[in-house]
């Protein structure tokens, strides 16, 4: 992209669906975003427009004003990564929200993977590793850790490219997390922390 988007175009980008990247705007706005490489027009009817990886990066580069205190202040969905100080309330509404987000992610895979495959991660997931892995776990019903630690999964970034660490003090629950991520299209290995001897997972999005 050779120049930043206009204010109107930026509003369209900021209002994109947080999971699928689906855009709503005028034909002129959407066409301009396509020309700038920030959006693409889906080949299948109804030919909706979606953010490209570059569009996602631009939208995620800074919080949406006027509420900068939290990255999800715009109302976007955030999967539970475990250990949050102020997690969303559990209950049927959260279950429905997580299910909807997971279904949206599968649709994004279908639309953006070159062969339309839904059994392996897409570009959005590789750009949002922690959120993608956490969504797979939460959607499968795994319990995230609370702010005080203890039982439950925690997903964290690692220095390794395209890899997240998943920790869960319960050995059986850790193996179940591994099975869930593998079924969701991730390559998973189990390792031992040399200092603490704790077991943990390293997971990377599968490409083929």
Short mmCIF file of C-alpha atoms in Angstrom, two decimals:
data_model
loop_
_atom_site.label_atom_id
_atom_site.label_comp_id
_atom_site.label_asym_id
_atom_site.label_seq_id
_atom_site.Cartn_x
_atom_site.Cartn_y
_atom_site.Cartn_z
CA UNK A 1 0.00 0.00 0.00
CA UNK A 2 1.43 3.40 -1.01
CA UNK A 3 -0.61 5.69 1.26
CA UNK A 4 -2.66 5.33 4.43
CA UNK A 5 -6.42 4.76 4.10
CA UNK A 6 -8.79 7.68 4.37
CA UNK A 7 -10.77 8.18 7.56
CA UNK A 8 -13.83 6.63 5.94
CA UNK A 9 -11.83 3.63 4.73
CA UNK A 10 -10.28 3.23 8.17
CA UNK A 11 -13.74 3.14 9.73
CA UNK A 12 -14.68 0.33 7.34
CA UNK A 13 -11.52 -1.58 8.32
CA UNK A 14 -12.09 -1.05 12.05
CA UNK A 15 -15.70 -2.25 11.75
CA UNK A 16 -14.72 -5.54 10.06
CA UNK A 17 -15.89 -8.74 11.69
CA UNK A 18 -13.19 -9.56 14.29
CA UNK A 19 -12.92 -13.21 13.26
CA UNK A 20 -13.79 -13.49 9.57
CA UNK A 21 -12.72 -10.00 8.52
CA UNK A 22 -15.96 -9.51 6.58
CA UNK A 23 -16.34 -5.87 5.50
CA UNK A 24 -19.31 -3.59 5.05
CA UNK A 25 -19.07 -0.32 3.13
CA UNK A 26 -19.87 1.44 -0.09
CA UNK A 27 -18.74 -0.10 -3.37
CA UNK A 28 -16.24 2.73 -3.79
CA UNK A 29 -14.75 2.20 -0.33
CA UNK A 30 -14.47 -1.55 -0.78
CA UNK A 31 -12.97 -1.21 -4.26
CA UNK A 32 -10.37 1.23 -2.91
CA UNK A 33 -9.39 -1.22 -0.15
CA UNK A 34 -9.01 -3.96 -2.76
CA UNK A 35 -6.75 -1.71 -4.86
CA UNK A 36 -4.60 -1.02 -1.79
CA UNK A 37 -4.28 -4.74 -1.02
CA UNK A 38 -6.19 -4.43 2.25
CA UNK A 39 -9.25 -6.38 1.15
CA UNK A 40 -10.32 -8.98 -1.38
CA UNK A 41 -13.63 -9.76 -3.05
CA UNK A 42 -14.72 -13.35 -2.60
CA UNK A 43 -15.18 -15.21 -5.86
CA UNK A 44 -18.37 -16.96 -4.78
CA UNK A 45 -21.78 -15.32 -4.38
CA UNK A 46 -22.70 -13.09 -2.65
CA UNK A 47 -19.17 -11.79 -3.42
CA UNK A 48 -18.60 -10.24 -0.01
CA UNK A 49 -15.38 -8.40 0.78
CA UNK A 50 -12.90 -9.49 3.47
CA UNK A 51 -9.70 -8.15 4.97
CA UNK A 52 -6.44 -9.49 3.64
CA UNK A 53 -3.63 -10.32 6.13
CA UNK A 54 -2.31 -6.78 5.47
CA UNK A 55 -5.74 -5.39 6.32
CA UNK A 56 -5.85 -7.39 9.55
CA UNK A 57 -2.41 -6.09 10.51
CA UNK A 58 -3.46 -2.51 9.85
CA UNK A 59 -6.62 -2.88 11.92
CA UNK A 60 -4.76 -4.55 14.78
CA UNK A 61 -1.89 -2.06 14.78
CA UNK A 62 -3.62 0.14 17.34
CA UNK A 63 -6.81 0.09 19.44
CA UNK A 64 -9.97 1.53 18.00
CA UNK A 65 -10.65 5.00 19.46
CA UNK A 66 -12.13 6.40 21.59
CA UNK A 67 -11.61 3.52 24.06
CA UNK A 68 -7.91 2.64 24.08
CA UNK A 69 -7.88 0.94 27.47
CA UNK A 70 -8.40 -2.54 26.02
CA UNK A 71 -7.59 -4.14 22.63
CA UNK A 72 -11.13 -5.52 22.42
CA UNK A 73 -12.83 -2.26 23.36
CA UNK A 74 -14.48 -2.11 19.95
CA UNK A 75 -16.63 -5.05 20.99
CA UNK A 76 -14.59 -7.64 19.13
CA UNK A 77 -14.55 -11.22 20.35
CA UNK A 78 -11.53 -12.46 22.32
CA UNK A 79 -11.01 -16.11 23.16
CA UNK A 80 -9.96 -17.05 26.69
CA UNK A 81 -6.19 -17.55 26.81
CA UNK A 82 -6.20 -18.34 30.54
CA UNK A 83 -5.09 -16.26 33.49
CA UNK A 84 -6.99 -13.09 32.57
CA UNK A 85 -7.54 -10.60 35.38
CA UNK A 86 -11.05 -9.73 34.18
CA UNK A 87 -12.38 -12.68 32.14
CA UNK A 88 -15.79 -12.60 30.44
CA UNK A 89 -18.64 -14.10 32.41
CA UNK A 90 -19.21 -17.81 31.90
CA UNK A 91 -22.64 -19.10 30.96
CA UNK A 92 -24.88 -19.90 27.99
CA UNK A 93 -24.27 -16.52 26.32
CA UNK A 94 -20.52 -17.08 26.36
CA UNK A 95 -20.95 -20.61 24.99
CA UNK A 96 -23.01 -19.24 22.10
CA UNK A 97 -20.46 -16.49 21.44
CA UNK A 98 -17.57 -18.96 21.37
CA UNK A 99 -19.47 -21.34 19.10
CA UNK A 100 -20.28 -18.51 16.69
CA UNK A 101 -16.64 -17.38 16.64
CA UNK A 102 -15.43 -20.92 15.92
CA UNK A 103 -17.92 -21.37 13.09
CA UNK A 104 -16.82 -18.02 11.69
CA UNK A 105 -13.20 -19.15 11.81
CA UNK A 106 -14.01 -22.35 9.94
CA UNK A 107 -15.74 -20.26 7.29
CA UNK A 108 -12.69 -18.02 7.08
CA UNK A 109 -10.55 -21.11 6.50
CA UNK A 110 -12.88 -22.23 3.72
CA UNK A 111 -12.74 -18.85 2.04
CA UNK A 112 -9.04 -18.07 2.39
CA UNK A 113 -7.20 -21.41 2.22
CA UNK A 114 -6.28 -21.95 -1.45
CA UNK A 115 -8.08 -25.31 -1.64
CA UNK A 116 -10.97 -24.26 0.60
CA UNK A 117 -9.85 -26.69 3.33
CA UNK A 118 -11.33 -26.22 6.80
CA UNK A 119 -9.16 -28.84 8.54
CA UNK A 120 -6.06 -26.67 8.84
CA UNK A 121 -5.39 -23.10 10.00
CA UNK A 122 -5.52 -20.12 7.65
CA UNK A 123 -3.46 -16.95 7.35
CA UNK A 124 -5.45 -15.11 10.01
CA UNK A 125 -4.61 -17.79 12.54
CA UNK A 126 -0.91 -17.61 11.73
CA UNK A 127 -1.06 -13.86 12.36
CA UNK A 128 -2.97 -14.36 15.65
CA UNK A 129 -1.45 -17.56 17.04
CA UNK A 130 -2.43 -17.21 20.69
CA UNK A 131 -6.03 -16.21 19.97
CA UNK A 132 -6.42 -18.94 17.32
CA UNK A 133 -5.15 -21.72 19.57
CA UNK A 134 -7.18 -20.43 22.51
CA UNK A 135 -10.34 -20.32 20.41
CA UNK A 136 -9.86 -23.95 19.36
CA UNK A 137 -9.50 -24.96 23.01
CA UNK A 138 -12.35 -22.87 24.36
CA UNK A 139 -14.69 -23.95 21.56
CA UNK A 140 -13.96 -27.59 22.44
CA UNK A 141 -14.98 -27.00 26.04
CA UNK A 142 -11.59 -26.92 27.76
CA UNK A 143 -11.45 -24.85 30.94
CA UNK A 144 -9.13 -21.80 30.93
CA UNK A 145 -7.07 -20.99 34.01
CA UNK A 146 -8.29 -18.29 36.35
CA UNK A 147 -6.35 -15.23 37.41
CA UNK A 148 -5.13 -17.03 40.55
CA UNK A 149 -3.54 -19.87 38.60
CA UNK A 150 -4.40 -23.45 39.40
CA UNK A 151 -6.12 -25.84 37.07
CA UNK A 152 -6.95 -24.77 33.52
CA UNK A 153 -5.13 -24.09 30.28
CA UNK A 154 -2.93 -21.09 29.52
CA UNK A 155 -1.90 -20.22 25.95
CA UNK A 156 1.13 -18.01 25.54
CA UNK A 157 3.39 -16.76 22.75
CA UNK A 158 6.90 -18.21 22.43
CA UNK A 159 10.17 -17.01 20.86
CA UNK A 160 9.76 -19.69 18.21
CA UNK A 161 8.14 -18.59 14.95
CA UNK A 162 4.57 -19.80 14.51
CA UNK A 163 4.46 -21.63 17.82
CA UNK A 164 2.50 -21.17 21.02
CA UNK A 165 2.96 -22.83 24.40
CA UNK A 166 0.00 -24.43 26.13
CA UNK A 167 0.30 -25.22 29.84
CA UNK A 168 -2.16 -27.17 31.96
CA UNK A 169 -1.12 -28.62 35.34
CA UNK A 170 -3.42 -31.63 35.00
CA UNK A 171 -1.69 -34.25 32.84
CA UNK A 172 -4.90 -35.75 31.47
CA UNK A 173 -6.27 -32.30 30.63
CA UNK A 174 -2.99 -31.40 28.89
CA UNK A 175 -3.26 -34.52 26.70
CA UNK A 176 -6.86 -33.60 25.91
CA UNK A 177 -5.71 -30.11 24.85
CA UNK A 178 -3.15 -31.76 22.57
CA UNK A 179 -5.82 -33.92 20.94
CA UNK A 180 -8.10 -30.91 20.41
CA UNK A 181 -5.38 -28.83 18.76
CA UNK A 182 -4.33 -31.71 16.51
CA UNK A 183 -7.95 -32.18 15.43
CA UNK A 184 -8.11 -28.43 14.72
CA UNK A 185 -5.16 -28.64 12.32
CA UNK A 186 -2.20 -27.87 14.60
CA UNK A 187 1.07 -29.77 14.91
CA UNK A 188 1.60 -30.49 18.60
CA UNK A 189 4.51 -31.80 20.63
CA UNK A 190 4.74 -32.38 24.38
CA UNK A 191 7.87 -31.25 26.22
CA UNK A 192 9.30 -30.97 29.73
CA UNK A 193 10.43 -27.68 31.24
CA UNK A 194 14.06 -28.34 32.31
CA UNK A 195 13.92 -26.19 35.45
CA UNK A 196 10.49 -27.06 36.83
CA UNK A 197 9.97 -30.46 35.13
CA UNK A 198 6.46 -29.30 34.18
CA UNK A 199 5.02 -30.74 31.00
CA UNK A 200 3.73 -28.36 28.32
CA UNK A 201 2.72 -28.31 24.65
CA UNK A 202 4.26 -26.51 21.70
CA UNK A 203 1.70 -26.08 18.91
CA UNK A 204 2.13 -24.71 15.38
CA UNK A 205 -0.44 -24.30 12.59
CA UNK A 206 -0.24 -27.16 10.10
CA UNK A 207 0.32 -26.06 6.52
CA UNK A 208 -0.63 -29.26 4.64
#
